[in-house]
Amino acid sequence: MATATGTRLFGAPEKRREDPRFITGRGQYVDDVKLPGMTHAAFVRSPHAHARLKRVDAAPARAVPGVVAVYTALDLKVGALPCGWMLPNIKVPPRPALASGKVRYVGEPVAVVVGETAYAAKDGAEAVRVEYEALPGVSDPRKAHDKGAPQLFDDIPQNQCFYWTIGDKTATEAAFKSAAKVVAQPLRNQRLIPNAIEPRACVASYAPGTGDLTLWVTSQNPHVHRLLMAAFILGIPETKMRVIAPDVGGGFGSKIFVYNEEVVAAWASKALARPVKWTAERRESFLNDAHGRDHVTEVEMAFDRGGKITGLRVKTHANLGAYLSTFAPLIPSYLYGPLLSGVYRIPAIFCEVWGMLTTTAPVDAYRGAGRPEATYLLERTMDRAADDLGVDPAELRRQNLILPFTSGTPYQTPVAFAYDSGNYEPALNRALELSGYAKARREQEEGRKRGRYIGIGVSTYIEACGPAPSAVAGSLGAGAGLWESGQVRVHPTGAVTVYTGSHSHGQGHETTFAQLVADQLGIPMAQVEIVHGDTAQIPFGMGTYGSRSACVGGSAILMSLDKVKAKGRKIAAHLLEANEQDLVFEGGKWSVKGSPGKAKTWGEVSLMAYLAHNLPQGMEPGLEATSFFDPPNFTFPFGAHVAVVEVDAETGQTKLLKYVAVDDVGRVINPMIVDGMVHGGIAQGVGQALWEHGVYSDDGQLLAATMMDYALPKADQLPSYETERTVTPSPVNPLGIKGAGETGTIAATPTVANAVIDALAPFGIAHIDMPLTPDKIWKAVTAARK
Amino acid sequence: MYPASFDYHTPGSVQEAISLLGKLRDDAKLLAGGHSLIPMMKLRLAQPKHLIDLRKVPGLAGIREDGGSIALGAMTTHWQVESSKLLQAKIPVVSDAAGMIGDPQVRNLGTIGGSLAHADPAADMPAVMIALGVEFVIEGARGRRTVKVDDFFKGLMMTAVGPDEILVEIRVPVPPAGSGAAYLKFPHPASRFAVVGVCAALTVDGKGICTKAGVGVTGAGTKAVRAKGVEAGLAGKALDQAAIEAAAAKAADGVDVQADLQGSAEYKSHLLRVHARRAIEAALGRAKGGK
Ligand SMILES: Cc1cc2nc3c(=O)[nH]c(=O)nc-3n(C[C@H](O)[C@H](O)[C@H](O)COP(=O)(O)OP(=O)(O)OC[C@H]3O[C@@H](n4cnc5c(N)ncnc54)[C@H](O)[C@@H]3O)c2cc1C
């Protein structure tokens, strides 16, 4: 296996090279693409959660000045939007790009109006007359399971899309039979709505001359977009389609998936032989971007007399929405159940999941994807258990931690995963120490006497990152491999272009990958260019999600660097008339051991590779390499977070006073960028704990569909975080990286929720479902006071 | 995102704006800071055929002292109100409240006149205006008229400003010595508008007796209202804790409290009472010379 050797730039807090262009408004986003003859699309969307489509009358829209065309499902000749992950016995409902026969959620696209301008298209969309016959809707995944609940699809009884289990049922039942104590907690992990700063957008441009289709789209994985759209939806050769995901302003998972709008735009561009652009309005993002979470769960945890966990039983109704988004089945199954061991020794676990269809927007991966749901239930239950057992919650966690395993032997959980490496106690200890845990507990005690309600929340977490071993993914139902590609092309001057299959939409690849390359080759970062997001330039790649870019994508780049370095070494040895083994590569040059004056620089060797005037016998000219890294296992970052809050018991308002995060993400390329990831992640996690809720009425109207209603966290509601790291390198990739993109989101939600509930302990309140809004807290306090 | 099409007018005087209003009637809307109107147009909840922009009309913005009052031009931005040295010295609660509106972008464009003419049920300023007993100067084709605050807010987003009239000025009486006021709000976690907001303005005499009390509440109901029960519980009383609590307990009386995602009517009524008590306590502290 290749190994990372450099020390200088790898690990340095380099400023992000991409930021000046973003900050000064010079980024090139999809909406900045302007083509000659370009038209604009606007969608007519269902106002009903569930209705039969009786008639769509496009005539009034066609009469609106500037309207070019109106299309409905009857016109559109494309395949259904595919689902990229299968589970045993899953029933996949067909998902048309434009609603056909029925609409099944508010915001589902029913027709598209193409106009000369965005305004004309919008005027046209308002003029389309749609007749609906309203049907009852159902937004709750458990109610959707009831006999007699509104049926979304005739051939999917009781709306059950799948039933999935993991773990050992018999062993778990036995554990509960012999338990000294059982702690049970029903809980909900509420629906969240991702909100990247840049809304989704696409520009489709079909060239009738060549039959080439170019699609600019806000995508986290342009190759996956191309594969799914060309092969499954449009039915054209992949070679006739180019997908470009230029600067993309955030994704959080929501831009992984193939959506209706880009399919319709691509088809319309061909039908009209003109480019078609669509940029989501914020309200459309709320309605039609894939949502996250939405679980209704029952947890039971069994303990022995000494406070050791002996078993865990979980039953979850996962809301999938009205149709299966691209990876929807994966999230509440394999990204959820296998995480249920957390960082704890739990001998027996059994988890059942019902994947439910409801008349709501599709639900898919959202930052953390399955792992926050698992962590939340585990960590909330640990706090409940500590309360029931009368022990300190941090202590209960410590007692149950998995012992350190850093020697390369993985830790096998009872739910499929074998953790790569872990040393969990130092992170917990450090988080407690940094937060002044003991002192905070004393202040809490004091405060309570004076009617101040301070709460301290502790949470550990583990997550599975860097998906995945492709063979494992395949055996679990993946419709794709999960390796990553990295191509390194050295130019005659020694400058390097890297083509990576991962995609940056905020992560900072242009900086971190350049650091990696410059570090390995001993050349300045200015000599390194990172290219991503264009299927015409880069080899097939899987894109960015699941904190995989550095550990999988970075490793593929490293493999290619090792290959060009190996060839360079041969050339240098030849030019220096020395033995390859006698050369040392340092500071961008090969020198002969013992005689440092005899040296060839990276640039000289690169030039010779292309001049080819004097190469070793039989060597091909050129200097480039392509590698595909398929990791042997997931990576498992972990950590411990502590939050201190104060609750105003009179109004129910929570103030976050302190937040400490100690994460272990393995080795770190750029600590400043990792801090940024952790900070943003914590903000999202706090948002879920306290404010955010993609709430639907029982019959399926989305009640929080604007920024004025949906409460995203804001900077002035958050304290300055204290972050630190422990470093346990991952043995499953040559860089030792575990991944840092989702840690904050996963840990912060239970940490803050635990803190709030802890603050309310004097009222005997054991649990409140998130978000922990003032009115819910007030209600609970009022009920307790009665 | 994409408003329906409209024509845009930039009158150079109040008279010109009024004659445009008279001509275009229901098809026209006045545009001030645009921070309530334009979002509604972008969602196509409002589709005026004409916008009459008041920003080029001279003399509509500014803060000046005029006898016993401070006159605020309708087009004065929230930021100008927030940062006005004159207001901070004489009636600081108005600046305080302006500083609690939205975020800096909103405050730099939104205007006090726009906010009051719009009369959003969750807007902050109406509560302050009620507590301070202001007067509104409204101009129309038939000239100027003055409306007392108690006659101004008519209902959900409805005011005394007629369809062909313009709100030109708000006159805030400078409170006498021994006065103090405070505005407290419970912000909506997303929009920052007031879930509830209470403004208390008190005057106390040398013996600690409350000689005058104005209390306005906003947010909870369909329009901002005067909390008459609270005022009655304060005026003429020595404001000890028991009196304050008894007065504040009336804060939700007469308010048509609306339940929504932020809470039940019961919860919002409770919030009104808590905020009334806290606002009275803060106002009293200031009246007695505290800061
Ligand atoms: C993100 C955001 C957050 C906000 N948060 C708050 C908050 O916390 N608290 C709060 O109180 N407000 C808040 N607002 C509203 C803000 O204060 C607005 O600026 C204000 O409500 C309207 O003022 P405007 O000058 O923008 O008016 P415009 O939007 O231009 O006009 C509003 C309405 O009033 C009419 N109008 C305007 N001026 C006059 C006039 N002189 N005479 C007669 N009619 C007139 C217009 O025709 C229109 O119907 C927020 C707004 C936004 C966008």
Short mmCIF file of C-alpha atoms in Angstrom, two decimals, chain A residues 118-119 122-123 126 281 283 648 650-651 653 691 695 703 707-712 714 716-717 774-775 778, chain B residues 1-4 42-44 47 186 188-193 261-263 266-267 270-271 274-275 277-278:
data_model
loop_
_atom_site.label_atom_id
_atom_site.label_comp_id
_atom_site.label_asym_id
_atom_site.label_seq_id
_atom_site.Cartn_x
_atom_site.Cartn_y
_atom_site.Cartn_z
CA ALA A 118 -37.66 33.22 -16.39
CA TYR A 119 -40.47 35.75 -15.91
CA LYS A 122 -43.29 31.86 -14.44
CA ASP A 123 -46.24 33.81 -15.87
CA GLU A 126 -49.35 30.53 -13.27
CA GLU A 281 -36.70 29.36 -6.11
CA ARG A 283 -39.66 27.79 -1.92
CA ASP A 648 -35.54 29.99 31.02
CA GLU A 650 -40.65 30.72 32.53
CA THR A 651 -40.58 31.12 28.75
CA GLN A 653 -36.27 29.59 25.85
CA TRP A 691 -35.19 24.88 16.02
CA VAL A 695 -43.26 20.00 9.65
CA LEU A 703 -46.14 24.19 7.08
CA MET A 707 -36.97 30.92 5.48
CA MET A 708 -39.45 32.98 7.52
CA ASP A 709 -40.91 29.79 8.99
CA TYR A 710 -38.14 27.21 8.89
CA ALA A 711 -35.66 28.13 11.61
CA LEU A 712 -32.12 27.63 10.43
CA LYS A 714 -27.96 31.80 12.92
CA ASP A 716 -25.72 35.06 16.89
CA GLN A 717 -27.57 32.14 18.45
CA PRO A 774 -39.79 27.01 23.89
CA ASP A 775 -43.48 26.11 23.67
CA TRP A 778 -43.00 25.37 28.62
CA MET B 1 -38.47 34.98 -6.91
CA TYR B 2 -40.11 36.37 -10.02
CA PRO B 3 -42.75 39.04 -9.36
CA ALA B 4 -45.49 39.60 -11.89
CA LYS B 42 -41.74 37.61 -5.18
CA LEU B 43 -44.09 35.00 -3.81
CA ARG B 44 -46.79 36.58 -6.02
CA GLN B 47 -49.22 41.61 -7.71
CA PHE B 186 -39.68 37.01 22.07
CA HIS B 188 -39.48 34.10 16.07
CA PRO B 189 -36.55 31.74 15.62
CA ALA B 190 -36.67 32.00 11.83
CA SER B 191 -37.98 35.43 10.90
CA ARG B 192 -37.02 37.38 14.03
CA PHE B 193 -40.42 39.05 14.04
CA LEU B 261 -46.31 26.77 14.89
CA GLN B 262 -44.76 28.91 17.59
CA GLY B 263 -47.23 27.79 20.19
CA GLU B 266 -52.34 29.51 26.03
CA TYR B 267 -48.56 29.61 25.68
CA HIS B 270 -48.42 33.27 29.08
CA LEU B 271 -45.52 34.79 27.13
CA VAL B 274 -44.10 37.20 31.35
CA HIS B 275 -42.88 39.81 28.89
CA ARG B 277 -43.86 41.84 33.79
CA ARG B 278 -40.26 41.96 32.60
#
